[in-house]
Short mmCIF file of C-alpha atoms in Angstrom, two decimals:
data_model
loop_
_atom_site.label_atom_id
_atom_site.label_comp_id
_atom_site.label_asym_id
_atom_site.label_seq_id
_atom_site.Cartn_x
_atom_site.Cartn_y
_atom_site.Cartn_z
CA MET A 1 -25.24 -77.43 -59.35
CA ASP A 2 -22.12 -75.29 -59.51
CA SER A 3 -21.48 -75.78 -55.82
CA LEU A 4 -21.61 -79.55 -56.30
CA ILE A 5 -18.60 -79.26 -58.59
CA LEU A 6 -16.84 -76.28 -57.06
CA ASP A 7 -17.08 -77.19 -53.37
CA PRO A 8 -15.05 -80.41 -53.66
CA LEU A 9 -12.54 -78.59 -55.89
CA ALA A 10 -12.26 -75.77 -53.37
CA ALA A 11 -11.76 -78.29 -50.56
CA LEU A 12 -9.11 -80.07 -52.61
CA GLY A 13 -7.39 -76.75 -53.30
CA ARG A 14 -7.43 -75.80 -49.62
CA ALA A 15 -6.02 -79.19 -48.64
CA THR A 16 -3.29 -78.90 -51.26
CA LEU A 17 -2.33 -75.42 -50.09
CA ALA A 18 -2.31 -76.57 -46.48
CA ALA A 19 -0.08 -79.52 -47.39
CA CYS A 20 2.31 -77.23 -49.30
CA ARG A 21 2.37 -74.82 -46.34
CA THR A 22 3.18 -77.66 -43.96
CA VAL A 23 5.94 -79.10 -46.15
CA GLY A 24 7.43 -75.62 -46.59
CA GLY A 25 7.18 -75.01 -42.85
CA VAL A 26 8.98 -78.26 -42.03
CA ALA A 27 11.69 -77.52 -44.63
CA LEU A 28 12.32 -74.03 -43.22
CA PHE A 29 12.31 -75.42 -39.69
CA ALA A 30 14.90 -78.04 -40.70
CA LEU A 31 17.10 -75.45 -42.42
CA GLU A 32 16.95 -73.16 -39.40
CA ALA A 33 17.82 -76.04 -37.08
CA ILE A 34 20.81 -77.00 -39.25
CA SER A 35 21.96 -73.37 -39.39
CA HIS A 36 21.96 -73.28 -35.57
CA LEU A 37 24.20 -76.34 -35.54
CA LEU A 38 26.76 -74.36 -37.50
CA ARG A 39 26.66 -71.18 -35.38
CA PRO A 40 27.74 -70.81 -31.75
CA PRO A 41 26.72 -71.07 -29.00
CA PHE A 42 26.00 -74.78 -28.90
CA TYR A 43 24.39 -76.32 -25.84
CA TRP A 44 26.59 -79.37 -25.22
CA ARG A 45 24.86 -80.24 -21.95
CA LEU A 46 21.52 -80.48 -23.74
CA PHE A 47 23.10 -82.46 -26.57
CA TRP A 48 24.53 -84.92 -24.07
CA ARG A 49 21.22 -85.23 -22.21
CA ALA A 50 19.37 -85.95 -25.47
CA PHE A 51 22.10 -88.36 -26.62
CA VAL A 52 21.88 -90.39 -23.39
CA GLU A 53 18.09 -90.38 -23.62
CA ILE A 54 18.17 -91.70 -27.19
CA ALA A 55 21.20 -93.98 -27.24
CA TRP A 56 21.23 -95.40 -23.72
CA PHE A 57 17.59 -95.52 -22.71
CA SER A 58 16.45 -96.84 -26.11
CA LEU A 59 19.00 -99.63 -25.97
CA PRO A 60 16.81 -102.23 -24.19
CA VAL A 61 13.88 -101.89 -26.57
CA VAL A 62 16.10 -101.84 -29.65
CA ALA A 63 18.14 -104.80 -28.39
CA LEU A 64 15.07 -106.93 -27.70
CA THR A 65 13.57 -106.04 -31.07
CA ALA A 66 16.79 -106.94 -32.86
CA ILE A 67 17.32 -110.27 -31.07
CA PHE A 68 13.78 -111.47 -31.68
CA THR A 69 13.85 -110.25 -35.27
CA GLY A 70 17.05 -112.20 -35.91
CA MET A 71 15.54 -115.29 -34.30
CA VAL A 72 12.29 -115.07 -36.27
CA LEU A 73 14.19 -114.37 -39.49
CA ALA A 74 16.33 -117.48 -39.05
CA LEU A 75 13.30 -119.63 -38.28
CA GLN A 76 11.18 -118.27 -41.11
CA SER A 77 14.04 -118.52 -43.62
CA TYR A 78 14.68 -122.09 -42.60
CA THR A 79 11.06 -123.19 -43.00
CA GLY A 80 10.67 -121.22 -46.21
CA PHE A 81 13.98 -122.15 -47.85
CA ALA A 82 13.60 -125.82 -46.92
CA ARG A 83 11.14 -126.05 -49.83
CA PHE A 84 14.04 -125.33 -52.20
CA ASN A 85 16.72 -127.18 -50.23
CA ALA A 86 18.39 -123.80 -49.62
CA GLN A 87 18.63 -123.96 -45.82
CA SER A 88 22.37 -123.36 -45.94
CA THR A 89 21.83 -119.75 -47.01
CA ILE A 90 20.07 -118.80 -43.74
CA ALA A 91 23.12 -117.14 -42.21
CA SER A 92 23.63 -114.90 -45.24
CA VAL A 93 19.91 -114.06 -45.44
CA VAL A 94 19.87 -113.09 -41.78
CA VAL A 95 22.96 -110.89 -41.94
CA ILE A 96 22.06 -109.14 -45.18
CA SER A 97 18.44 -108.55 -44.17
CA LEU A 98 19.44 -107.21 -40.79
CA THR A 99 22.28 -104.93 -41.79
CA ARG A 100 20.63 -103.52 -44.89
CA GLU A 101 17.00 -103.25 -43.83
CA LEU A 102 15.62 -104.66 -40.64
CA GLY A 103 18.24 -103.31 -38.27
CA PRO A 104 17.92 -99.65 -39.31
CA VAL A 105 14.18 -99.69 -40.01
CA LEU A 106 13.05 -101.54 -36.88
CA ALA A 107 15.43 -99.63 -34.61
CA ALA A 108 14.23 -96.35 -36.13
CA LEU A 109 10.56 -97.30 -35.70
CA MET A 110 11.18 -98.20 -32.06
CA VAL A 111 13.05 -94.93 -31.47
CA ALA A 112 10.32 -92.99 -33.29
CA GLY A 113 7.79 -94.39 -30.83
CA ARG A 114 9.94 -93.60 -27.81
CA ILE A 115 11.88 -90.49 -28.68
CA GLY A 116 9.69 -88.82 -31.31
CA ALA A 117 6.76 -88.95 -28.89
CA SER A 118 8.90 -87.76 -25.99
CA PHE A 119 10.32 -84.78 -27.94
CA ALA A 120 6.87 -83.76 -29.19
CA ALA A 121 5.28 -84.06 -25.75
CA GLU A 122 8.07 -82.20 -23.94
CA ILE A 123 8.39 -79.34 -26.42
CA GLY A 124 4.61 -79.22 -26.95
CA THR A 125 4.06 -78.82 -23.21
CA MET A 126 6.68 -76.09 -23.17
CA ARG A 127 4.84 -74.36 -26.01
CA VAL A 128 1.39 -74.42 -24.38
CA THR A 129 2.75 -73.33 -20.99
CA ASP A 130 4.65 -70.33 -22.45
CA GLN A 131 8.04 -71.85 -21.64
CA ILE A 132 9.20 -71.38 -25.23
CA ASP A 133 8.23 -67.68 -25.11
CA ALA A 134 10.01 -67.51 -21.76
CA LEU A 135 13.19 -68.82 -23.41
CA THR A 136 13.05 -65.96 -25.90
CA THR A 137 12.64 -63.39 -23.13
CA LEU A 138 15.61 -64.97 -21.35
CA SER A 139 17.98 -64.21 -24.24
CA THR A 140 17.92 -67.79 -25.54
CA ASN A 141 16.95 -68.85 -29.03
CA PRO A 142 14.47 -71.75 -28.63
CA MET A 143 15.58 -73.36 -31.91
CA LYS A 144 19.18 -73.38 -30.76
CA TYR A 145 18.28 -74.55 -27.25
CA LEU A 146 15.53 -77.08 -27.89
CA VAL A 147 15.83 -78.28 -31.47
CA ALA A 148 19.46 -78.23 -32.67
CA PRO A 149 20.95 -80.36 -29.83
CA ARG A 150 18.19 -82.96 -30.16
CA ILE A 151 18.64 -83.29 -33.92
CA LEU A 152 22.41 -83.71 -33.65
CA ALA A 153 22.00 -86.23 -30.82
CA ALA A 154 19.54 -88.33 -32.85
CA VAL A 155 21.73 -88.26 -35.98
CA ILE A 156 24.69 -89.58 -33.98
CA ALA A 157 22.82 -91.96 -31.66
CA LEU A 158 20.77 -93.85 -34.26
CA PRO A 159 23.75 -95.35 -36.16
CA LEU A 160 25.22 -96.53 -32.85
CA LEU A 161 21.92 -98.15 -31.90
CA VAL A 162 21.69 -99.77 -35.33
CA LEU A 163 25.22 -101.14 -35.00
CA VAL A 164 24.18 -102.79 -31.73
CA ALA A 165 20.93 -103.99 -33.34
CA ASP A 166 22.88 -105.55 -36.24
CA ILE A 167 25.15 -107.46 -33.87
CA LEU A 168 22.32 -108.62 -31.61
CA GLY A 169 20.10 -109.54 -34.56
CA VAL A 170 22.82 -111.72 -36.09
CA MET A 171 23.33 -113.23 -32.66
CA GLY A 172 19.61 -114.03 -32.45
CA GLY A 173 19.80 -115.80 -35.81
CA TRP A 174 22.88 -117.68 -34.68
CA LEU A 175 21.15 -118.81 -31.46
CA ILE A 176 18.23 -120.29 -33.38
CA GLY A 177 20.49 -121.64 -36.13
CA THR A 178 22.77 -123.51 -33.77
CA TYR A 179 20.51 -124.48 -30.87
CA LYS A 180 17.27 -125.21 -32.69
CA LEU A 181 18.02 -125.82 -36.35
CA GLY A 182 21.18 -127.88 -35.85
CA PHE A 183 23.76 -125.73 -37.65
CA VAL A 184 27.38 -126.02 -36.59
CA SER A 185 28.27 -122.82 -34.78
CA VAL A 186 31.56 -122.17 -36.58
CA ALA A 187 30.04 -122.88 -39.99
CA TYR A 188 27.10 -120.53 -39.29
CA LEU A 189 29.43 -117.71 -38.22
CA LYS A 190 31.80 -118.32 -41.15
CA SER A 191 28.88 -118.14 -43.55
CA THR A 192 27.72 -114.91 -41.85
CA PHE A 193 31.09 -113.18 -42.19
CA ASP A 194 31.72 -114.51 -45.71
CA PHE A 195 28.52 -112.96 -47.02
CA MET A 196 28.54 -109.74 -45.00
CA GLN A 197 30.00 -106.80 -46.89
CA ALA A 198 31.08 -103.41 -45.60
CA GLU A 199 28.63 -101.79 -48.02
CA ASP A 200 25.71 -103.56 -46.31
CA VAL A 201 26.66 -102.28 -42.90
CA ILE A 202 27.58 -98.77 -44.04
CA SER A 203 24.36 -98.32 -46.01
CA GLY A 204 22.42 -99.34 -42.91
CA LEU A 205 24.30 -96.84 -40.77
CA VAL A 206 23.73 -94.04 -43.27
CA LYS A 207 20.04 -94.91 -43.30
CA ALA A 208 20.05 -94.84 -39.50
CA ALA A 209 21.53 -91.33 -39.45
CA ALA A 210 18.87 -90.15 -41.92
CA PHE A 211 16.12 -91.80 -39.86
CA GLY A 212 17.51 -90.17 -36.71
CA PHE A 213 17.26 -86.78 -38.40
CA VAL A 214 13.65 -87.45 -39.46
CA ILE A 215 12.60 -88.65 -35.99
CA ALA A 216 14.12 -85.67 -34.18
CA LEU A 217 12.90 -83.21 -36.81
CA MET A 218 9.30 -84.41 -36.71
CA GLY A 219 9.27 -84.74 -32.93
CA THR A 220 10.57 -81.23 -32.39
CA TRP A 221 8.52 -79.68 -35.20
CA CYS A 222 5.23 -81.18 -34.01
CA GLY A 223 5.96 -80.13 -30.44
CA TYR A 224 7.13 -76.66 -31.43
CA ASN A 225 3.96 -76.00 -33.42
CA SER A 226 1.47 -77.56 -31.05
CA LYS A 227 -1.52 -75.43 -30.07
CA GLY A 228 -4.15 -75.54 -27.39
CA GLY A 229 -3.77 -77.47 -24.18
CA ALA A 230 -3.41 -81.14 -23.35
CA GLN A 231 -5.36 -82.15 -26.44
CA GLY A 232 -3.01 -80.18 -28.68
CA VAL A 233 0.04 -81.78 -27.11
CA GLY A 234 -1.54 -85.23 -27.44
CA GLY A 235 -2.28 -84.57 -31.11
CA ALA A 236 1.28 -83.34 -31.69
CA THR A 237 2.67 -86.50 -30.10
CA THR A 238 0.53 -88.79 -32.21
CA THR A 239 1.36 -86.86 -35.38
CA ALA A 240 5.08 -86.96 -34.61
CA VAL A 241 5.08 -90.76 -34.27
CA VAL A 242 2.80 -91.47 -37.24
CA VAL A 243 4.50 -89.06 -39.65
CA SER A 244 8.03 -90.03 -38.68
CA SER A 245 7.15 -93.74 -39.04
CA ILE A 246 5.76 -93.17 -42.52
CA LEU A 247 8.71 -90.98 -43.49
CA ILE A 248 11.14 -93.65 -42.23
CA LEU A 249 9.58 -96.24 -44.53
CA ALA A 250 9.43 -93.86 -47.49
CA LEU A 251 12.99 -92.66 -46.95
CA ASP A 252 14.11 -96.28 -46.61
CA TYR A 253 12.89 -96.93 -50.13
CA VAL A 254 14.60 -93.80 -51.49
CA LEU A 255 17.91 -94.64 -49.82
CA THR A 256 17.73 -98.29 -50.86
CA GLU A 257 17.17 -97.14 -54.44
CA ALA A 258 20.15 -94.80 -54.12
CA PHE A 259 22.47 -97.44 -52.64
CA PHE A 260 21.54 -100.63 -54.40
CA ALA A 261 19.70 -99.89 -57.65
CA ARG A 262 22.12 -100.61 -60.45
CA MET B 1 33.95 -16.34 -31.89
CA ARG B 2 31.59 -14.73 -29.44
CA ASP B 3 32.01 -15.60 -25.75
CA VAL B 4 28.59 -16.65 -24.55
CA LEU B 5 29.65 -16.38 -20.88
CA SER B 6 30.85 -12.75 -21.07
CA PRO B 7 28.73 -10.07 -19.38
CA GLY B 8 27.80 -8.64 -22.76
CA ALA B 9 26.55 -11.92 -24.13
CA ASP B 10 23.16 -12.14 -25.84
CA PRO B 11 20.58 -13.02 -23.13
CA ALA B 12 18.85 -15.33 -25.56
CA ILE B 13 21.98 -17.39 -25.84
CA LEU B 14 22.54 -17.42 -22.08
CA ALA B 15 19.01 -18.65 -21.34
CA PRO B 16 18.86 -22.34 -20.46
CA PRO B 17 17.63 -24.47 -23.35
CA ALA B 18 13.97 -25.41 -23.27
CA PRO B 19 13.65 -28.96 -21.91
CA ALA B 20 13.40 -31.46 -24.73
CA PRO B 21 10.18 -33.48 -24.67
CA ALA B 22 11.02 -36.68 -22.78
CA VAL B 23 11.19 -39.72 -25.03
CA PRO B 24 8.85 -42.37 -23.60
CA LYS B 25 10.54 -45.60 -22.62
CA ILE B 26 7.94 -47.47 -24.64
CA ARG B 27 5.83 -45.89 -27.36
CA MET B 28 3.14 -47.66 -29.38
CA ARG B 29 1.34 -46.02 -32.26
CA GLY B 30 -1.43 -47.51 -34.37
CA VAL B 31 -0.53 -51.09 -33.54
CA ARG B 32 -2.88 -53.53 -35.22
CA LYS B 33 -2.94 -57.29 -35.05
CA ALA B 34 -5.52 -59.74 -36.35
CA PHE B 35 -5.71 -63.49 -35.93
CA GLY B 36 -7.71 -64.71 -38.90
CA PRO B 37 -10.96 -62.71 -39.00
CA LYS B 38 -10.58 -61.52 -35.38
CA GLN B 39 -9.06 -58.05 -35.10
CA VAL B 40 -7.47 -58.22 -31.65
CA LEU B 41 -5.53 -54.94 -31.68
CA ASP B 42 -7.09 -52.17 -33.72
CA GLY B 43 -4.76 -49.20 -33.45
CA VAL B 44 -3.25 -49.30 -29.98
CA ASP B 45 -1.55 -46.03 -28.89
CA LEU B 46 0.32 -46.11 -25.61
CA ASP B 47 3.21 -44.23 -24.00
CA VAL B 48 5.06 -45.55 -20.98
CA ALA B 49 7.39 -43.04 -19.30
CA ALA B 50 10.76 -44.23 -18.04
CA GLY B 51 10.66 -45.43 -14.45
CA HIS B 52 6.86 -45.56 -14.41
CA SER B 53 4.61 -48.49 -13.76
CA VAL B 54 1.68 -48.83 -16.14
CA VAL B 55 -1.14 -51.32 -15.76
CA ILE B 56 -3.08 -52.37 -18.83
CA LEU B 57 -6.63 -53.38 -18.00
CA GLY B 58 -9.17 -55.13 -20.12
CA GLY B 59 -11.55 -58.04 -20.24
CA SER B 60 -10.58 -61.56 -21.18
CA GLY B 61 -9.58 -61.76 -24.82
CA SER B 62 -9.26 -57.98 -25.15
CA GLY B 63 -5.67 -58.26 -26.38
CA LYS B 64 -3.67 -57.36 -23.27
CA SER B 65 -1.27 -60.29 -23.61
CA VAL B 66 -1.01 -59.73 -27.36
CA THR B 67 -0.02 -56.11 -26.68
CA ILE B 68 2.92 -57.01 -24.49
CA LYS B 69 3.89 -59.93 -26.72
CA CYS B 70 4.09 -57.42 -29.59
CA ILE B 71 6.45 -55.23 -27.56
CA LEU B 72 8.53 -58.26 -26.61
CA GLY B 73 8.78 -59.36 -30.24
CA LEU B 74 7.02 -62.66 -29.56
CA ILE B 75 4.23 -61.63 -31.95
CA GLN B 76 4.75 -59.52 -35.07
CA PRO B 77 2.02 -56.87 -35.38
CA ASP B 78 0.37 -56.36 -38.77
CA GLU B 79 0.76 -52.57 -38.66
CA GLY B 80 2.00 -49.79 -36.43
CA VAL B 81 5.07 -48.55 -34.64
CA ILE B 82 6.59 -49.83 -31.41
CA GLU B 83 9.55 -47.92 -30.03
CA VAL B 84 11.72 -48.56 -26.99
CA ASP B 85 13.93 -45.62 -26.01
CA GLY B 86 12.96 -43.99 -29.30
CA ARG B 87 14.13 -46.93 -31.43
CA ASP B 88 11.74 -48.83 -33.66
CA VAL B 89 11.84 -52.39 -32.40
CA LEU B 90 9.93 -53.82 -35.34
CA HIS B 91 12.72 -53.00 -37.75
CA MET B 92 15.70 -53.88 -35.60
CA SER B 93 18.30 -56.39 -36.74
CA ARG B 94 18.40 -59.74 -34.95
CA ARG B 95 21.46 -58.63 -32.99
CA GLU B 96 19.85 -55.36 -31.91
CA ARG B 97 16.72 -57.22 -30.94
CA GLU B 98 18.76 -59.65 -28.83
CA ALA B 99 20.55 -56.74 -27.16
CA LEU B 100 17.19 -55.18 -26.33
CA GLY B 101 15.92 -58.51 -25.01
CA ASP B 102 18.86 -58.60 -22.60
CA ARG B 103 17.41 -55.50 -20.89
CA ILE B 104 13.90 -56.90 -20.54
CA GLY B 105 12.41 -59.16 -17.88
CA MET B 106 9.08 -60.92 -18.07
CA LEU B 107 6.87 -62.65 -15.54
CA PHE B 108 4.44 -64.97 -17.32
CA GLN B 109 0.90 -65.60 -16.14
CA ASN B 110 1.52 -69.22 -15.17
CA GLY B 111 5.16 -68.66 -14.24
CA ALA B 112 6.47 -70.61 -17.26
CA LEU B 113 9.24 -72.08 -15.13
CA PHE B 114 11.33 -74.76 -16.84
CA ASP B 115 10.26 -78.12 -15.38
CA SER B 116 13.50 -79.82 -16.36
CA LEU B 117 15.68 -77.42 -14.36
CA PRO B 118 15.97 -76.85 -10.61
CA VAL B 119 14.79 -73.53 -9.21
CA TRP B 120 18.29 -72.04 -8.93
CA GLU B 121 18.95 -72.69 -12.61
CA ASN B 122 15.58 -71.19 -13.53
CA VAL B 123 16.40 -68.04 -11.55
CA CYS B 124 19.85 -67.59 -13.07
CA PHE B 125 18.90 -68.84 -16.55
CA LYS B 126 19.43 -65.51 -18.28
CA LEU B 127 22.70 -64.79 -16.51
CA LEU B 128 23.97 -68.25 -17.48
CA ALA B 129 22.73 -67.85 -21.06
CA GLN B 130 24.55 -64.52 -21.35
CA LYS B 131 27.64 -66.04 -19.69
CA ARG B 132 27.57 -63.24 -17.12
CA ILE B 133 28.03 -65.79 -14.36
CA THR B 134 29.58 -69.25 -13.86
CA ARG B 135 27.44 -72.21 -12.84
CA ALA B 136 29.36 -72.37 -9.56
CA ARG B 137 28.50 -68.74 -8.76
CA ALA B 138 24.92 -69.07 -10.05
CA ARG B 139 23.72 -71.02 -6.98
CA ASP B 140 24.81 -68.23 -4.62
CA LYS B 141 23.36 -65.60 -6.91
CA ALA B 142 20.05 -67.51 -7.07
CA ALA B 143 19.92 -67.67 -3.26
CA GLU B 144 20.53 -63.92 -3.16
CA VAL B 145 17.69 -63.18 -5.59
CA LEU B 146 15.35 -65.70 -3.95
CA ALA B 147 15.89 -63.89 -0.66
CA GLN B 148 14.73 -60.67 -2.34
CA VAL B 149 11.39 -62.34 -3.08
CA GLY B 150 11.12 -63.83 0.39
CA LEU B 151 12.23 -67.38 -0.32
CA ALA B 152 14.90 -69.39 1.46
CA GLY B 153 18.04 -70.34 -0.46
CA SER B 154 17.20 -74.04 0.04
CA VAL B 155 14.26 -73.58 -2.37
CA GLY B 156 16.88 -73.32 -5.11
CA ASP B 157 17.47 -77.06 -5.07
CA LEU B 158 13.79 -77.93 -5.55
CA SER B 159 12.10 -78.62 -8.85
CA PRO B 160 9.36 -76.14 -9.93
CA ALA B 161 6.80 -78.96 -9.68
CA GLU B 162 7.49 -79.19 -5.94
CA LEU B 163 6.45 -75.57 -5.32
CA SER B 164 3.03 -74.12 -4.47
CA GLY B 165 1.40 -71.60 -6.84
CA GLY B 166 2.52 -68.64 -4.72
CA MET B 167 6.08 -69.92 -4.52
CA GLN B 168 6.14 -70.48 -8.28
CA LYS B 169 5.10 -66.84 -8.81
CA ARG B 170 7.88 -65.71 -6.49
CA VAL B 171 10.43 -67.83 -8.33
CA ALA B 172 9.15 -66.47 -11.65
CA LEU B 173 9.51 -62.95 -10.25
CA ALA B 174 13.03 -63.79 -9.09
CA ARG B 175 13.84 -65.02 -12.59
CA ALA B 176 12.40 -61.85 -14.14
CA ILE B 177 14.55 -59.55 -11.98
CA ALA B 178 17.74 -61.63 -11.65
CA ALA B 179 19.44 -60.00 -14.63
CA GLN B 180 18.46 -56.52 -13.37
CA PRO B 181 16.40 -55.51 -16.41
CA ASP B 182 15.36 -51.92 -16.98
CA ILE B 183 11.95 -52.90 -18.41
CA ILE B 184 9.81 -55.57 -16.76
CA PHE B 185 6.52 -57.01 -17.99
CA PHE B 186 4.09 -58.72 -15.64
CA ASP B 187 1.36 -60.84 -17.20
CA GLU B 188 -1.46 -61.23 -14.67
CA PRO B 189 0.91 -61.64 -11.73
CA THR B 190 -1.78 -62.42 -9.14
CA THR B 191 -4.07 -64.69 -11.16
CA GLY B 192 -4.82 -67.91 -9.31
CA LEU B 193 -3.50 -66.66 -5.97
CA ASP B 194 -5.47 -66.05 -2.78
CA PRO B 195 -5.95 -62.33 -1.90
CA ILE B 196 -3.23 -62.30 0.75
CA MET B 197 -0.66 -63.99 -1.48
CA GLY B 198 -1.77 -61.64 -4.30
CA ALA B 199 -1.03 -58.65 -2.06
CA VAL B 200 2.35 -60.16 -1.11
CA ILE B 201 3.29 -60.64 -4.77
CA ASP B 202 2.14 -57.09 -5.58
CA GLY B 203 4.27 -55.76 -2.74
CA LEU B 204 7.28 -57.69 -4.01
CA ILE B 205 6.71 -56.39 -7.53
CA VAL B 206 6.55 -52.78 -6.33
CA ASP B 207 9.69 -53.25 -4.21
CA CYS B 208 11.64 -54.92 -7.00
CA VAL B 209 10.63 -52.34 -9.62
CA LYS B 210 11.58 -49.46 -7.32
CA ARG B 211 14.87 -51.06 -6.31
CA LEU B 212 15.84 -51.58 -9.93
CA GLY B 213 14.46 -48.21 -11.06
CA ALA B 214 12.81 -50.15 -13.86
CA THR B 215 9.91 -49.32 -16.14
CA ALA B 216 7.06 -51.77 -15.58
CA VAL B 217 4.14 -52.80 -17.73
CA SER B 218 1.62 -55.09 -16.08
CA ILE B 219 -1.58 -56.60 -17.35
CA THR B 220 -4.29 -57.65 -14.99
CA HIS B 221 -7.99 -57.67 -14.38
CA ASP B 222 -7.51 -57.67 -10.62
CA MET B 223 -8.41 -54.10 -9.62
CA ALA B 224 -6.82 -54.27 -6.18
CA SER B 225 -3.62 -55.44 -7.80
CA ALA B 226 -3.83 -52.73 -10.48
CA ARG B 227 -4.11 -49.97 -7.84
CA ARG B 228 -1.21 -51.39 -5.84
CA ILE B 229 1.18 -51.96 -8.75
CA GLY B 230 0.42 -49.12 -11.14
CA ASP B 231 1.30 -45.45 -11.22
CA THR B 232 -0.98 -45.14 -14.24
CA ALA B 233 -3.50 -47.42 -15.89
CA ALA B 234 -4.75 -47.84 -19.44
CA MET B 235 -7.93 -49.60 -20.46
CA LEU B 236 -7.91 -51.76 -23.59
CA HIS B 237 -11.31 -52.30 -25.13
CA LYS B 238 -12.22 -53.54 -28.61
CA GLY B 239 -8.63 -53.36 -29.76
CA HIS B 240 -7.66 -49.87 -28.64
CA ILE B 241 -6.87 -47.87 -25.53
CA VAL B 242 -10.07 -46.14 -24.43
CA TRP B 243 -8.77 -44.52 -21.26
CA ASN B 244 -5.43 -43.61 -19.73
CA GLY B 245 -5.00 -42.08 -16.27
CA PRO B 246 -3.82 -42.49 -12.70
CA ALA B 247 -4.28 -45.99 -11.31
CA ALA B 248 -5.56 -44.53 -8.02
CA ALA B 249 -8.58 -43.11 -9.89
CA LEU B 250 -9.78 -46.52 -11.06
CA GLY B 251 -13.44 -46.96 -10.21
CA HIS B 252 -14.27 -43.26 -10.29
CA THR B 253 -12.70 -42.07 -13.52
CA GLY B 254 -15.88 -40.72 -15.09
CA ASN B 255 -15.36 -43.05 -18.05
CA ALA B 256 -18.34 -45.41 -18.12
CA LEU B 257 -16.35 -48.29 -19.64
CA VAL B 258 -13.54 -48.08 -17.10
CA ASP B 259 -15.82 -47.55 -14.13
CA GLN B 260 -18.02 -50.49 -15.07
CA PHE B 261 -14.95 -52.69 -15.47
CA ALA B 262 -13.22 -51.46 -12.32
CA ASN B 263 -16.32 -51.83 -10.19
CA GLY B 264 -17.27 -55.15 -11.74
CA GLU B 265 -20.79 -54.02 -12.62
CA ARG B 266 -23.05 -56.23 -14.70
CA GLU B 267 -24.91 -53.36 -16.35
CA GLY B 268 -23.08 -50.83 -18.45
CA PRO B 269 -21.62 -50.18 -21.87
CA ILE B 270 -19.51 -53.35 -21.83
CA GLN B 271 -21.60 -56.32 -22.82
CA MET B 272 -20.21 -59.82 -22.67
CA GLU B 273 -19.96 -61.24 -26.17
CA LEU B 274 -21.88 -64.46 -26.47
CA ARG B 275 -21.04 -66.85 -29.23
CA LYS B 276 -24.05 -67.30 -31.51
#
């Protein structure tokens, strides 16, 4: 009888302790990574390689996502707002939605799938093939070599990607607005720029930088702590993508609350 | 003040001082390490004299790799003392530890070459990391070191994935010796190689260690390799060293555990643990 009550409680306790241990581990990992960004040496070649990988090679997928999102947003807003005779607000809805929310969040989710998985798989493979231990024996701190440059690269690259996504998303809305829904091009663009505020764009870029940090942190952390062989690396990759996607959405709410809750 | 060199000097003072007991290059005392409920190292005591080559033997999962990872600082033991040149490595500052690491080379079991870098950059990785060499000079240096392990300089431009297992071991050996360390660890250097290539790698290891005048610690369960590489051998069983002696005596040591292991006999005091 006792075990019926105590066993679930014990399991709950173990799970809670494991969760606390994981959160603490990630926090310490993040602090150590940041501390390596502030202390020389810094591996600029690795930073540049990671930056190109994130910013340049993610550009096609982010661009396509942004254009189609802008197009769908314009179309959906038009059909939805037509019920209230509010079709004229489409341009402002598209630009505000994209710069504040959809640009940063969708770009970050795309990058989480591409880059978070890639970081976790690469570092995880290095872990299970002793390459990380080899780095230590070769007078190189693995955190400084593998983690710090990737985190900095993601924090800088994500806002740039989001800026491109914002522009392309608005362009997608404009394409649908003018060519399909019959808006006058100049009027659509004027409405877009009239309603767009610097605060909208800046908040989106700040969110992007935070999302970049989360993606790189989770990708590197999951890879760094992977165990076993191919299965362990596969698990680390999946965890990196799932956890960073969830954290992006949760962080988006927190940052939105911080920026816009009055 | 009394002149100790004068004819009337006290003979006791003139006598040469008794030789101080040589400090082992590596000294382990009572090193214990457990992973969860499994006690892997249970009081390991080991001395490695400077300039000697010691082979640590033991079955799979006996803790050989854990032992050298403890010395390298890759794993923190639960208890015990590990000294290098008489200095306790477990209580060194980060800077001291890094300085010690600069003097150590390691050949990993599977090579652990960096896939993302060409062979020449793998070989000169430590020299580049320590800024002891420019990238322009590193290619020539890599070719020089690759020649020492019997590889052509053109191999330097290949990726590790393009090399055979034997070539990867040679490149890993080149990387381990490129910075001219005074302590080198070899983790199962001949595993996965055919007997001839194994003998070639052993020969290269012996040559490199002698040329550098380094202290070597190898772990293996390849007896032929152990006899070729080691001056002395130590057998790790159930978490501690059960025998220590000349590597040439392996197979006829008089220790039932070592002889069974060295001769690969099925019957004897060592029983394979079966999971129940």
